[in-house]
Tab-separated table of C-alpha atoms in Angstrom:
chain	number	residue	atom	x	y	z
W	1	UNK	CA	-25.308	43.266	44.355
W	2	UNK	CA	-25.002	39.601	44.568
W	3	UNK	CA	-24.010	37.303	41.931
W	4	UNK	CA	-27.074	35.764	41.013
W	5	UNK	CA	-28.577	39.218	40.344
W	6	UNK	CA	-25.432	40.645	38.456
W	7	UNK	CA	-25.666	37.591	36.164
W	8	UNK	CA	-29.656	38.279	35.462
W	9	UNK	CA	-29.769	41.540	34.805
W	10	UNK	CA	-26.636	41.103	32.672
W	11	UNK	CA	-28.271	38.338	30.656
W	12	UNK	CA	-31.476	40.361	30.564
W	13	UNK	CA	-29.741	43.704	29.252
W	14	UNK	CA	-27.976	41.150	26.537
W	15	UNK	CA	-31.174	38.614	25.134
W	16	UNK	CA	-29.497	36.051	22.686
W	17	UNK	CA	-29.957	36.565	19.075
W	18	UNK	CA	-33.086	35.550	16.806
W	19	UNK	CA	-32.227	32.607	14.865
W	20	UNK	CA	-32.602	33.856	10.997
W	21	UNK	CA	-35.518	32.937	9.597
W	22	UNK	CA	-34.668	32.015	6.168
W	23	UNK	CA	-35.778	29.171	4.052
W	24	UNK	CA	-33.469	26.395	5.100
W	25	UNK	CA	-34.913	26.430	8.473
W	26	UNK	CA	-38.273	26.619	7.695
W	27	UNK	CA	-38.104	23.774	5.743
W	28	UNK	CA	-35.883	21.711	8.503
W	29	UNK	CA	-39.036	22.476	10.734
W	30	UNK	CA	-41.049	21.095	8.057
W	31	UNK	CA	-39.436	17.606	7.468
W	32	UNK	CA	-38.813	17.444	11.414
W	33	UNK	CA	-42.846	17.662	11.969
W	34	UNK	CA	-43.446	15.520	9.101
W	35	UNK	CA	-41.337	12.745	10.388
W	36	UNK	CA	-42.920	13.408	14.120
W	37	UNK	CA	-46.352	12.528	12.412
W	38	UNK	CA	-45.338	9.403	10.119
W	39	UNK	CA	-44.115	8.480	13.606
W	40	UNK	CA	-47.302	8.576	15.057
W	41	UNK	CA	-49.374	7.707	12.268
W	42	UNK	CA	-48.094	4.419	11.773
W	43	UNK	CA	-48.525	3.574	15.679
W	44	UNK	CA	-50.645	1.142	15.964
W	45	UNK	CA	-53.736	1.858	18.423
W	46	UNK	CA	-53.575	0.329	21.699
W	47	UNK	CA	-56.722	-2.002	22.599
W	48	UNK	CA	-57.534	-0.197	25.526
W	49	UNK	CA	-58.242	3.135	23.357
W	50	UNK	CA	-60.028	0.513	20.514
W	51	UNK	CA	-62.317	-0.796	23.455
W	52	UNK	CA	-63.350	2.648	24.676
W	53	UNK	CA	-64.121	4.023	21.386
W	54	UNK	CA	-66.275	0.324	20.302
W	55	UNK	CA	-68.481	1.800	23.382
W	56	UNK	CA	-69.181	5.207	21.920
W	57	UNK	CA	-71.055	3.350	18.821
């Protein structure tokens, strides 16, 4: 067998762990998305997008 198969089907018969899903990483998810959309939401729109929507009216 050659290496790169040993070290597949030894990673396969061995899958990593679930991360516990208790409350302190739920909420980590929770302030990570929520600073991902203040982020966004306080991008300003670029005029190309502003032009294309003026042209939908």
């Amino acid at each position: 067998m050659k290496d790169g198969e040993q070290a597949a089907k030894q990673s396969s018969a061995n899958p990593p762990a679930a991360p516990s899903s208790g409350k302190k990483d739920t909420s980590n998810l929770g302030n990570a998305l929520r600073a991902v959309y203040q982020d966004a939401a306080g991008e300003a729109v670029p005029d190309e997008m502003l032009d294309l929507l003026s042209k939908l009216k």
